[in-house]
Structure formats: structure tokens, C-alpha cells
Backbone as ProteinMPNN parsed JSONL, in Angstrom:
{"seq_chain_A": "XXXXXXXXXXXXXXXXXXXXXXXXXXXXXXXXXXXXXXXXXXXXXXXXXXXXXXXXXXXXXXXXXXXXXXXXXXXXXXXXXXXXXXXXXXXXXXXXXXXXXXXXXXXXXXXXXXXXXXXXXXXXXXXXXXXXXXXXXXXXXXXXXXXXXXXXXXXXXXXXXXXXXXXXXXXXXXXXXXX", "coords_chain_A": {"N_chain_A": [[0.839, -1.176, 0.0], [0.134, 2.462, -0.761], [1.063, 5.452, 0.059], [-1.094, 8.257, -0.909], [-0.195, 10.789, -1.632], [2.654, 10.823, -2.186], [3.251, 8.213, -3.235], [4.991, 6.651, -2.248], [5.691, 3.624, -0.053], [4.203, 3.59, 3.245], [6.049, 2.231, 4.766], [9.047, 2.872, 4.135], [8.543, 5.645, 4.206], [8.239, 6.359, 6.674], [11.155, 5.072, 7.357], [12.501, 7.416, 6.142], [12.191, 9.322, 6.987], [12.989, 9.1, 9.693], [15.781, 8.499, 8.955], [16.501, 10.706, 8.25], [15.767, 12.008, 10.323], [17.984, 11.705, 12.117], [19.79, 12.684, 10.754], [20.198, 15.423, 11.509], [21.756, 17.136, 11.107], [22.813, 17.49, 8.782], [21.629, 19.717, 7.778], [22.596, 21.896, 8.491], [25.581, 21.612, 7.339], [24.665, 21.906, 5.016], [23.75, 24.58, 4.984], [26.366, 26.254, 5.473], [27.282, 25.524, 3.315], [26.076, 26.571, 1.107], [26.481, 29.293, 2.405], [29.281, 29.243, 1.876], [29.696, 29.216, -0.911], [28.588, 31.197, -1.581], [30.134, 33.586, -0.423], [32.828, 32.96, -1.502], [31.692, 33.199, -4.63], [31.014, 36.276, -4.085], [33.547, 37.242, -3.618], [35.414, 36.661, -5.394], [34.262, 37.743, -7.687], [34.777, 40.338, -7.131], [35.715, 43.703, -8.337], [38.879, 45.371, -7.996], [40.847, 46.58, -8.896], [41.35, 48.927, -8.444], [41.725, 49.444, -5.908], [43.74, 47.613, -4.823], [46.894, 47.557, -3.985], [49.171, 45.612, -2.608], [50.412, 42.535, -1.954], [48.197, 41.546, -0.372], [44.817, 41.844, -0.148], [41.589, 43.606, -1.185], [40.427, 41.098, -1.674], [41.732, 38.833, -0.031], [40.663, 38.443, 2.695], [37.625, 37.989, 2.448], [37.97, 35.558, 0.57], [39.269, 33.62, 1.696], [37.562, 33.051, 4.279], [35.141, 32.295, 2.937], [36.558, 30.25, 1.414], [36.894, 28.402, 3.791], [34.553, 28.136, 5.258], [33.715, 26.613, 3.056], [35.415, 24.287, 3.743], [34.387, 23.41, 6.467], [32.041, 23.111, 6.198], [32.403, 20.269, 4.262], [33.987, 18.993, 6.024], [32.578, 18.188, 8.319], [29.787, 17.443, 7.378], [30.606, 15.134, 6.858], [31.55, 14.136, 9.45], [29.322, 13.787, 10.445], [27.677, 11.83, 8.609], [29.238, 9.892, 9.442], [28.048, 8.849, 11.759], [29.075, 10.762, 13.728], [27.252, 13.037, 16.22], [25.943, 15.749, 17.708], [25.728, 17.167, 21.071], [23.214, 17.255, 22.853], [22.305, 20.453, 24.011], [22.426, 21.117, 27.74], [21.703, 23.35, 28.802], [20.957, 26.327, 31.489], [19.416, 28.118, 32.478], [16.982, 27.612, 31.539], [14.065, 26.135, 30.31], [13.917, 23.577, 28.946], [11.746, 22.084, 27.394], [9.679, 23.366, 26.83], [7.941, 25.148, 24.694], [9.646, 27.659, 21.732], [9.682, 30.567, 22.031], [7.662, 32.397, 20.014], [6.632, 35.076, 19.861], [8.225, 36.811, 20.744], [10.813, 36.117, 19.081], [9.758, 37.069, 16.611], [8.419, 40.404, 17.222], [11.625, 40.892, 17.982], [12.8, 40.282, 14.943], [10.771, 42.344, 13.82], [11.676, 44.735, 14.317], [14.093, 44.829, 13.687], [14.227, 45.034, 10.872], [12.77, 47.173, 10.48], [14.796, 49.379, 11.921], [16.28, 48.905, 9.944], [14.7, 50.167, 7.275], [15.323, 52.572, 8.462], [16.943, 53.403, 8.86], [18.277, 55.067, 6.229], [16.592, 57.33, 6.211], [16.294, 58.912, 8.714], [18.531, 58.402, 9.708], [21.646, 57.447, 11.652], [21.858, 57.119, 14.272], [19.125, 58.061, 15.362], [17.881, 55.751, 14.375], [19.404, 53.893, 15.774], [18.851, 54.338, 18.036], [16.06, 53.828, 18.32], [16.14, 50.765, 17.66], [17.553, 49.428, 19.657], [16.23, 50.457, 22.027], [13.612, 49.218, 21.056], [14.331, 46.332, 20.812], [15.173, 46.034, 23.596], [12.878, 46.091, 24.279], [11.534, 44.168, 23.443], [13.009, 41.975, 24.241], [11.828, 42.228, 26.989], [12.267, 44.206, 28.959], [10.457, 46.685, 30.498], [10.937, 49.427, 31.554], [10.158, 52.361, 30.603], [10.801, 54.982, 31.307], [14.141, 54.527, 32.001], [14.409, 53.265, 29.947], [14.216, 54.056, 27.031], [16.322, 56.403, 27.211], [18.866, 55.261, 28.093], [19.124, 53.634, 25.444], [19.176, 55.834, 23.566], [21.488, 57.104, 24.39], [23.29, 54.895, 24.166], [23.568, 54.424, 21.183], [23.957, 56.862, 20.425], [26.798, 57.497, 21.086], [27.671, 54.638, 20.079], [27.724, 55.687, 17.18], [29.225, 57.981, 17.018], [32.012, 56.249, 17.587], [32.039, 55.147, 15.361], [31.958, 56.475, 13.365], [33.32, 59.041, 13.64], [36.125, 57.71, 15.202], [36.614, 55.558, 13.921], [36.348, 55.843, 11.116], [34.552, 54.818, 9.673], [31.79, 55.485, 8.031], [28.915, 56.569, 9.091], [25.41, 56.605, 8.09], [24.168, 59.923, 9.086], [21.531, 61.884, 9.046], [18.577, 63.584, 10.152], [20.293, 64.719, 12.051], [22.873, 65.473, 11.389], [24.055, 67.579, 10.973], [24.643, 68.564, 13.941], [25.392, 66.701, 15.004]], "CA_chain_A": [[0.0, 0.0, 0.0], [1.501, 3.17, -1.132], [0.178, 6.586, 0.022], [-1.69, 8.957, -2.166], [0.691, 12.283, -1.571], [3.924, 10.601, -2.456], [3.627, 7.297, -3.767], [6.473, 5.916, -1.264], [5.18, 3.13, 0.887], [4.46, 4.126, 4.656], [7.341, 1.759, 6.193], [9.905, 3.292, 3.389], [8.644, 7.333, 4.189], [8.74, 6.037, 8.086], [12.819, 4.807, 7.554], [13.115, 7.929, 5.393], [12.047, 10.528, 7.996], [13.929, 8.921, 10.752], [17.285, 8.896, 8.472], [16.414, 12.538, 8.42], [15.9, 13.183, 11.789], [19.115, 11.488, 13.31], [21.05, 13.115, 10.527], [19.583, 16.734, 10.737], [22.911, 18.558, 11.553], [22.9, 18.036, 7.196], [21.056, 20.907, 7.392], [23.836, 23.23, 8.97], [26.352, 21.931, 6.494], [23.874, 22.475, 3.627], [24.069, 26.365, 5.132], [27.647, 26.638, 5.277], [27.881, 24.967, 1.769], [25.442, 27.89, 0.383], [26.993, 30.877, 2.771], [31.068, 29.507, 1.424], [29.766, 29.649, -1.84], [28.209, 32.906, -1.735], [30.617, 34.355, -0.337], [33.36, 33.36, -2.654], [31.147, 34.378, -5.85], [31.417, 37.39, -4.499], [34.87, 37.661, -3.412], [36.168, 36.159, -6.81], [33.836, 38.779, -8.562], [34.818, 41.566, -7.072], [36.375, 44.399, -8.723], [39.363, 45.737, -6.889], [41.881, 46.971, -9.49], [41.881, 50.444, -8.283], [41.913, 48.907, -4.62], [45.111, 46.847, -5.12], [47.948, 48.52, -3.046], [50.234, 45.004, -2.071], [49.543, 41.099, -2.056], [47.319, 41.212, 0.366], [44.062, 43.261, -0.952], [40.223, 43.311, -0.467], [39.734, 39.952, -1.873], [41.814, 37.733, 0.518], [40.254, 37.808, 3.932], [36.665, 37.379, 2.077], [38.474, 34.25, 0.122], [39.926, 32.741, 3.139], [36.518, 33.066, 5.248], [34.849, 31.363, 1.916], [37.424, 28.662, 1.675], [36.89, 27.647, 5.555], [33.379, 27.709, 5.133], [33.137, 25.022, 2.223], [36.175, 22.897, 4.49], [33.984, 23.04, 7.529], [30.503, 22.164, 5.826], [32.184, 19.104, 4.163], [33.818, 18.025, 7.287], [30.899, 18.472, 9.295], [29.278, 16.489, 6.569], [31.833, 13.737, 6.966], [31.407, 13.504, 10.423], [27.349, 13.172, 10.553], [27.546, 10.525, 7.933], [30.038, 8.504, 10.122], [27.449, 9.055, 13.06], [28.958, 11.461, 14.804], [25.846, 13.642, 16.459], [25.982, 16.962, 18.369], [25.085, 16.737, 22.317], [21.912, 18.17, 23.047], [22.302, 21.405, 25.231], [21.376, 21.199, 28.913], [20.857, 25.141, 29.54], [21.137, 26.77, 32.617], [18.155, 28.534, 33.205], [15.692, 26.934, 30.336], [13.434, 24.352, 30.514], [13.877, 22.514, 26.875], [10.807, 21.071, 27.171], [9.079, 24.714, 26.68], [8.207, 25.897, 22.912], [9.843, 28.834, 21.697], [8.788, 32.176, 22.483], [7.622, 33.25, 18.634], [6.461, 36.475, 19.874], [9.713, 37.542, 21.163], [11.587, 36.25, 17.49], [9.026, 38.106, 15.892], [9.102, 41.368, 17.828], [12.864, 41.152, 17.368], [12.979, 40.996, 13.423], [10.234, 43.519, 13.738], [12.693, 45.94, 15.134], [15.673, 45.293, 12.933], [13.923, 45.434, 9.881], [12.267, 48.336, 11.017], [15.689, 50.329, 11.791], [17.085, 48.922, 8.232], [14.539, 50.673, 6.67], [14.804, 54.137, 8.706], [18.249, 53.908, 8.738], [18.613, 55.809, 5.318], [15.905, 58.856, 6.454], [16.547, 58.781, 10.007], [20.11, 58.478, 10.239], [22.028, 56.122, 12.21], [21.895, 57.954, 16.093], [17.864, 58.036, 15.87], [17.733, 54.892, 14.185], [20.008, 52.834, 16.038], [18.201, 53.991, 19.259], [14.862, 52.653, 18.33], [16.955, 49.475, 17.469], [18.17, 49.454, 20.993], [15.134, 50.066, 22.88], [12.81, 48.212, 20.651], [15.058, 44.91, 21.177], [15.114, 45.956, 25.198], [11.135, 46.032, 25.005], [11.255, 42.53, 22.851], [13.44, 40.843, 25.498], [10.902, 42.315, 28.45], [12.496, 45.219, 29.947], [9.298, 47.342, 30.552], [11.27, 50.594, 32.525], [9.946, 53.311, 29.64], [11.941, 56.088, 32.481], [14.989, 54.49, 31.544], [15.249, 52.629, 28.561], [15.136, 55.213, 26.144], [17.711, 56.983, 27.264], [20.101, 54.051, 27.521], [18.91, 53.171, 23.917], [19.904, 57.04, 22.429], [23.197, 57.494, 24.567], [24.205, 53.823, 23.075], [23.082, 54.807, 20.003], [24.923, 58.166, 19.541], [28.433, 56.74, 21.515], [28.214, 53.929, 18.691], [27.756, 56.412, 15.898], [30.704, 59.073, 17.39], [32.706, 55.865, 17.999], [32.305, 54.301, 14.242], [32.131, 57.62, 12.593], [34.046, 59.779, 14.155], [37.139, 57.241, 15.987], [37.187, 54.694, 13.219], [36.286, 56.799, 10.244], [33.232, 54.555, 9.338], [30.734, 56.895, 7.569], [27.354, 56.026, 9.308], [23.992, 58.219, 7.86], [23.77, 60.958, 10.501], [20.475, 61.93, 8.809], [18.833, 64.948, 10.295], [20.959, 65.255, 13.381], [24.002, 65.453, 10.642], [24.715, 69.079, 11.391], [24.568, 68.813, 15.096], [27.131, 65.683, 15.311]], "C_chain_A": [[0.887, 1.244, 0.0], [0.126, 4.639, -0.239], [-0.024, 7.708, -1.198], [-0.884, 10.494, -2.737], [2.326, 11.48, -2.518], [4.59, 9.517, -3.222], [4.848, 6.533, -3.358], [5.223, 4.612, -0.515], [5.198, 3.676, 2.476], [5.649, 3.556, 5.445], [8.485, 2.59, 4.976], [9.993, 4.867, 4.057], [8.751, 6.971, 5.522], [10.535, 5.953, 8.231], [13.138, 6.271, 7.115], [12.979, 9.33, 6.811], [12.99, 10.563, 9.583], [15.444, 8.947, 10.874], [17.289, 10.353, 9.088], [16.427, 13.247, 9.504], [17.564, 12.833, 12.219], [20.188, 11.944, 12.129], [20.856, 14.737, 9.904], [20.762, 17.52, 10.904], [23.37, 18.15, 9.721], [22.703, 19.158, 7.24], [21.944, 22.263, 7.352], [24.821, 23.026, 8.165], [25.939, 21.936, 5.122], [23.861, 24.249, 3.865], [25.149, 26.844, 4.963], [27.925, 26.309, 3.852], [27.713, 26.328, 1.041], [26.068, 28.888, 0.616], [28.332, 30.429, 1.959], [30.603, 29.862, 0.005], [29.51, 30.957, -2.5], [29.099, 33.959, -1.658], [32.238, 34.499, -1.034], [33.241, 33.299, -3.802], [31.366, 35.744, -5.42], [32.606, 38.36, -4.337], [35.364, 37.821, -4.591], [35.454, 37.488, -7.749], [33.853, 39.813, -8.427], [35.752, 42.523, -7.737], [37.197, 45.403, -7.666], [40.499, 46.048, -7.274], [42.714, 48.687, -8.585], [42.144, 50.295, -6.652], [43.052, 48.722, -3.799], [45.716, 47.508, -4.73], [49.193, 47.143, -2.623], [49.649, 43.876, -2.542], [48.456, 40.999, -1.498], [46.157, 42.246, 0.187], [42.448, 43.0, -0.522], [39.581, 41.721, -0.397], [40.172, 38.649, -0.674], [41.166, 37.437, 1.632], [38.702, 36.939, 3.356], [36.786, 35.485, 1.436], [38.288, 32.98, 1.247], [38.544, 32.68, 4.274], [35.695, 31.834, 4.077], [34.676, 29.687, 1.965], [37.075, 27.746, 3.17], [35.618, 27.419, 5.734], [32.853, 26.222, 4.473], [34.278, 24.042, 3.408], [35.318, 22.364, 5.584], [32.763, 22.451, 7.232], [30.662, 21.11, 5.267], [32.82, 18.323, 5.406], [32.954, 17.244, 8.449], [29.748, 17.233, 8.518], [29.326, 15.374, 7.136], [31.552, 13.167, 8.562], [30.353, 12.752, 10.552], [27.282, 11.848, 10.246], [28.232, 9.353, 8.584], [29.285, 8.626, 11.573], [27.859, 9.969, 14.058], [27.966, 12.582, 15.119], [26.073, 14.735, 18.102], [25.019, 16.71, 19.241], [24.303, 18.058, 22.674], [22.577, 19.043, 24.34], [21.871, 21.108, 26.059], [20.574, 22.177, 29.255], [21.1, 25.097, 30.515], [19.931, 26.564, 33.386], [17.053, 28.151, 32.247], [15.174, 26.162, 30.571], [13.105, 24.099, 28.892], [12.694, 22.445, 26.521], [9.55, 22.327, 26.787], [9.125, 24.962, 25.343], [9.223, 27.153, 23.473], [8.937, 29.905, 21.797], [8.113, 32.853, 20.607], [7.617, 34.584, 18.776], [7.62, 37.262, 20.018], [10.779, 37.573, 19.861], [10.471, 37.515, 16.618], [9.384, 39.737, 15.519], [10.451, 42.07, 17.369], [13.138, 41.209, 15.77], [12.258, 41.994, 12.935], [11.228, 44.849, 13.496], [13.812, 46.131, 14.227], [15.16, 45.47, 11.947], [13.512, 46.946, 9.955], [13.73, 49.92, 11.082], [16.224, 49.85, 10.719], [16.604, 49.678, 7.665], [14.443, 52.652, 7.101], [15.896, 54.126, 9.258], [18.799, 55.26, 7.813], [18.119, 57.248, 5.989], [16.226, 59.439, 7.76], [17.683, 59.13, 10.976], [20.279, 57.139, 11.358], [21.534, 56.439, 13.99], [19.865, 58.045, 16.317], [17.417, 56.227, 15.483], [18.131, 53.057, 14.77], [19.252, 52.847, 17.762], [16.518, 53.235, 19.412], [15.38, 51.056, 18.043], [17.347, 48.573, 18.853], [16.692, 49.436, 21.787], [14.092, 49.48, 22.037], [13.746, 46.724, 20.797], [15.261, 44.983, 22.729], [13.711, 45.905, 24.789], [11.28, 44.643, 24.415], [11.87, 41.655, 23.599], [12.864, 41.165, 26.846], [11.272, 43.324, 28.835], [10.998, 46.191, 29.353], [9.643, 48.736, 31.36], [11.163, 51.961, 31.185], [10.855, 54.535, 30.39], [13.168, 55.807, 31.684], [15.735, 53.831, 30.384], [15.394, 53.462, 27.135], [16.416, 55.949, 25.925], [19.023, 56.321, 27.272], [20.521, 54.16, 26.284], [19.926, 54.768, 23.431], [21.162, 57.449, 23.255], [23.762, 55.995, 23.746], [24.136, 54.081, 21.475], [24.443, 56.146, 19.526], [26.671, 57.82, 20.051], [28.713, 55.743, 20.35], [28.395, 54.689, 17.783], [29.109, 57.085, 16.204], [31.845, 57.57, 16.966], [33.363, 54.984, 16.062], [32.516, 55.341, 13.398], [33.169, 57.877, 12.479], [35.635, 59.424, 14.536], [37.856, 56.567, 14.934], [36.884, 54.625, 12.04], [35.525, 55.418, 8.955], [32.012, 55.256, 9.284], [29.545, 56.039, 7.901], [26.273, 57.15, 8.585], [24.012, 58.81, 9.123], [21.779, 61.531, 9.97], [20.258, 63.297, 9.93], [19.947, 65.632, 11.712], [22.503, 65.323, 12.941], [24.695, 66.439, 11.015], [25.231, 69.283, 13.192], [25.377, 68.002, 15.961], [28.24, 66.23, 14.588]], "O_chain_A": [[2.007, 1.291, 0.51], [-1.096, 4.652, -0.092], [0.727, 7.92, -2.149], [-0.965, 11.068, -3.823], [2.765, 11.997, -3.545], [5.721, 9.503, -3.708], [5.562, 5.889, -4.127], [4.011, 4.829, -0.535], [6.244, 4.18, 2.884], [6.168, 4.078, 6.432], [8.801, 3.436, 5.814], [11.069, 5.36, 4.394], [9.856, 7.429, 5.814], [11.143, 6.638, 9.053], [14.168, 6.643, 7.678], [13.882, 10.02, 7.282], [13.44, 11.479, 10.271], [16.185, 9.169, 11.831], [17.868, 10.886, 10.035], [16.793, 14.39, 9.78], [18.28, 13.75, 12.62], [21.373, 11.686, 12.343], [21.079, 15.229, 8.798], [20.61, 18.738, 10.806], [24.451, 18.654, 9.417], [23.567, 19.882, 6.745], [21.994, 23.226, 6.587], [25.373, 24.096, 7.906], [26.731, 21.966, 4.18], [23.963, 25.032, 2.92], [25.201, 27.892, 4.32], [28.844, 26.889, 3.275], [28.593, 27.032, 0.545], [26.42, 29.613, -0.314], [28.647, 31.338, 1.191], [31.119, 30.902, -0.406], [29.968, 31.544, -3.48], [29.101, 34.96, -2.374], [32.838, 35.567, -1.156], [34.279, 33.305, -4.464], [31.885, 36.497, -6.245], [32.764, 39.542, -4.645], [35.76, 38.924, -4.97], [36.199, 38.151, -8.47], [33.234, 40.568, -9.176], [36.887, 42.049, -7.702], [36.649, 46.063, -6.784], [41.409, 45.97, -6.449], [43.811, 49.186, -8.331], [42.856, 51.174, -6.167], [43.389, 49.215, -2.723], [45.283, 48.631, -4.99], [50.27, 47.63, -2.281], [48.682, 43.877, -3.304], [47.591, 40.336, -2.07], [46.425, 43.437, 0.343], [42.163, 42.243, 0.406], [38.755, 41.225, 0.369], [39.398, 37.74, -0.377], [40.956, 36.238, 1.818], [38.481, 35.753, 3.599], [36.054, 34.533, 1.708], [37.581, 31.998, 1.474], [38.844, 32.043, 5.284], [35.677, 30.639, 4.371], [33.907, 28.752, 2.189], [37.082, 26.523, 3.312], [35.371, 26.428, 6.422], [32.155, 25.289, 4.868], [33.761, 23.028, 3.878], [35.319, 21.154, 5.81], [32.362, 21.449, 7.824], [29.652, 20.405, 5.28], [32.359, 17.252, 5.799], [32.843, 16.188, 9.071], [29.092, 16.378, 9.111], [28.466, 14.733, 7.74], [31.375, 11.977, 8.821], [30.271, 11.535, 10.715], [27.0, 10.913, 10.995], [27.959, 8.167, 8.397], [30.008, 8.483, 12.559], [27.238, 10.082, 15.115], [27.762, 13.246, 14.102], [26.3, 14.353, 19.25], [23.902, 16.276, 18.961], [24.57, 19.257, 22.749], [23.154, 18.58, 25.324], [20.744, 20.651, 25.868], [19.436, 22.208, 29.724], [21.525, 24.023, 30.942], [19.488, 25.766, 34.213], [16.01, 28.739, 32.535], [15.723, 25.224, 31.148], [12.252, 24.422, 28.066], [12.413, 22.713, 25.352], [8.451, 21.888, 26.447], [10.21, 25.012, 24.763], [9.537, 27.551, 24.595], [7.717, 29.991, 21.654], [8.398, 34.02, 20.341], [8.335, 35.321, 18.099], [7.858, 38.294, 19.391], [11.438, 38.565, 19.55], [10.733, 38.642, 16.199], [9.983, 40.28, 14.591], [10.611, 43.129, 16.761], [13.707, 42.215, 15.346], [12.62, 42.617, 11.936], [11.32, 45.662, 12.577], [14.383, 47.195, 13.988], [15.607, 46.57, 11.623], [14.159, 47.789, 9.332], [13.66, 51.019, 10.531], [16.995, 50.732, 10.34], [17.434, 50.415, 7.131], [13.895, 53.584, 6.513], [16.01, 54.845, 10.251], [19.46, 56.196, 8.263], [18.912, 58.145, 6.273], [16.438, 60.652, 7.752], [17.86, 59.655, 12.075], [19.497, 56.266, 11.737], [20.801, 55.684, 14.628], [19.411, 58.082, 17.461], [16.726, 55.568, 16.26], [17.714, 51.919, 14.554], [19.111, 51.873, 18.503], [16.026, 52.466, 20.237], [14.583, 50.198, 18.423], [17.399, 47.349, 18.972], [16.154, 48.37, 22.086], [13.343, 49.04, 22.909], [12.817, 45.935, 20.974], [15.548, 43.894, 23.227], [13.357, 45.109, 25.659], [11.038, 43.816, 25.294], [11.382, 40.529, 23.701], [13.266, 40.533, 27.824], [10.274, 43.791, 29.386], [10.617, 46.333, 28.192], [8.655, 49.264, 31.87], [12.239, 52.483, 30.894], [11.754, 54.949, 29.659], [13.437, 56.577, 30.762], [16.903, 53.792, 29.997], [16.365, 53.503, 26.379], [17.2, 56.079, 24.985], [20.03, 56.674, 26.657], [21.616, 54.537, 25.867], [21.098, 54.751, 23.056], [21.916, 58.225, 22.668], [24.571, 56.06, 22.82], [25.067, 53.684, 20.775], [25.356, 56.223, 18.704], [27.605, 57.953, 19.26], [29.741, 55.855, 19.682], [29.501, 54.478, 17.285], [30.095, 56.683, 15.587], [32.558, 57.789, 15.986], [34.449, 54.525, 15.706], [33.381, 55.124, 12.551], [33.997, 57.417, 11.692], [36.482, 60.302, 14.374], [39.07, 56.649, 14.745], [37.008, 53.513, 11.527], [35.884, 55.2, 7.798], [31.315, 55.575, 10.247], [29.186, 55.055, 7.254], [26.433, 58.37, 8.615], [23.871, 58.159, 10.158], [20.912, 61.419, 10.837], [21.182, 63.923, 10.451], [20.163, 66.787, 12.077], [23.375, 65.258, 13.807], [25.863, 66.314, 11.38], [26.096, 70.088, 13.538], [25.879, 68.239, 17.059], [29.354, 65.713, 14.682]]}, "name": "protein", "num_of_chains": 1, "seq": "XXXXXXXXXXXXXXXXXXXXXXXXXXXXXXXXXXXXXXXXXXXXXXXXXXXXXXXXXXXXXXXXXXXXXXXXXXXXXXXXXXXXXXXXXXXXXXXXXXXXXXXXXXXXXXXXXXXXXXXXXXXXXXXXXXXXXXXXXXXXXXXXXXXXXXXXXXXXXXXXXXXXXXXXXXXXXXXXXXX"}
């Protein structure tokens, strides 16, 4: 008897799902496979003539991060397939046995998407403080008194410190004139 979705037999898609579970750390070196390759397409394709100053130039660290990527996703591979299997976390303070929080992932990509797109108009120093206290309200802090202000002194100390120290051009946006 075969089922109607797949045309596998049920004891065949039963063995096949259970391969799958006890060899899901594939999955993580199916990510590293994708990120090494990604990232040297775009090392290898970068243009960097006018760049060029010695041997060592924009392309090698990207290379070399690349390269270590594909070594570690087929090792990683290599291991799985010979059974070796990554020991379940205990945690501290967690109880495992608890779903995840969705609301709280949520929330949080709320927030960063949110300052990606009001980065450009915004600037970095207003933008990075809603970033800051919207990710303190998504992990619980509820002290409206003081989490703002945290949020926009971290906020403008990062900007001075990437700007200004280590002559990383952030958007200042309208508070451009006044930094």
C-alpha cells in the first residue's frame, strides 16, 4: 500500500524521515555549503583593481573566510555521515521542554527590519536607538523612564565611535549638522 501524496510506501517514508531526523545537523552543512559559496562568488567577482595597493588586498580575507566555510561544511558532513551527532544542550536557566517564544523572534525581526529601513531617512543615532530600545522592550524590559535613554546614549556613543574614531561613515540623517 503506497500513500496517495507521495507514492512511497508508509514503512519506506517512516525509515526515510527517521534517516532525516538522526542526521539533521545536514542541514547546517547544507548552510555553510550555500553561505562559502556565496561568499566566494562574491569575493572572486569583485572588482578591486583600483583597490590593489600590495599582495594582500580586499579579496583575501573574504576568500579565506569562503574557503573555511566550504572545508567546515564538508567536514561536518563527513562527520554526521560517520554518526557522529551533536550533544543536546542542557541550559542553565531553560526548561527545553518549553516551545519557543515566537512572539519575542518576531518582535525582534520587527525591530531590525524596522531600523534597516529608517536607517537611510533617520540616520544612524535616531535609528540605532529605536533598534536598541525596541530589542530591550522585545526581550521584556518594561522601565519606559529608563530605557530610552540608555537606547539614544548607546546609540549616539556607537555612531561618534564608528564615525568619528574609526572613520566609518554612518547616515547621521537629520541630526548630521549637530554631530
Amino acid at each position: 500500500m503506497t500513500t496517495r501524496t507521495t507514492g512511497i510506501p508508509p514503512a519506506e517514508q517512516g525509515e526515510r524521515r527517521s534517516w532525516l531526523r538522526e542526521h539533521s545537523e545536514l542541514g547546517v552543512c547544507a548552510l555553510l555549503l550555500v553561505l562559502g559559496v556565496l561568499v566566494l562568488t562574491d569575493a572572486l567577482t569583485m572588482d578591486v583593481d583600483i583597490a590593489q595597493r600590495g599582495p594582500v588586498g580586499p579579496k583575501t580575507v573574504p576568500v579565506v573566510v569562503g574557503a573555511g566555510l566550504l572545508v567546515i561544511a564538508a567536514l561536518l558532513a563527513v562527520d554526521v555521515l560517520r554518526g557522529g551527532r551533536g550533544q543536546a544542550e542542557g541550559g542553565e536557566d531553560i526548561d527545553l521542554s518549553e516551545p519557543a517564544d515566537g512572539r519575542t523572534v518576531l518582535l525582534l525581526a520587527g525591530v531590525f527590519l524596522g531600523s534597516a529601513v529608517l536607517i537611510e531617512p533617520l540616520g544612524f543615532p535616531v535609528a540605532g536607538a529605536l533598534l536598541f530600545w525596541g530589542a530591550a522592550f522585545a526581550l521584556g524590559s518594561r522601565r519606559t523612564d529608563r530605557d530610552p535613554l540608555i537606547a539614544a546614549g548607546l546609540s549616539l556613543v556607537t555612531y561618534v565611535v564608528f564615525n568619528n574614531l574609526l572613520g566609518v561613515p554612518l547616515p547621521g540623517g537629520p541630526l548630521m549638522g549637530v554631530l
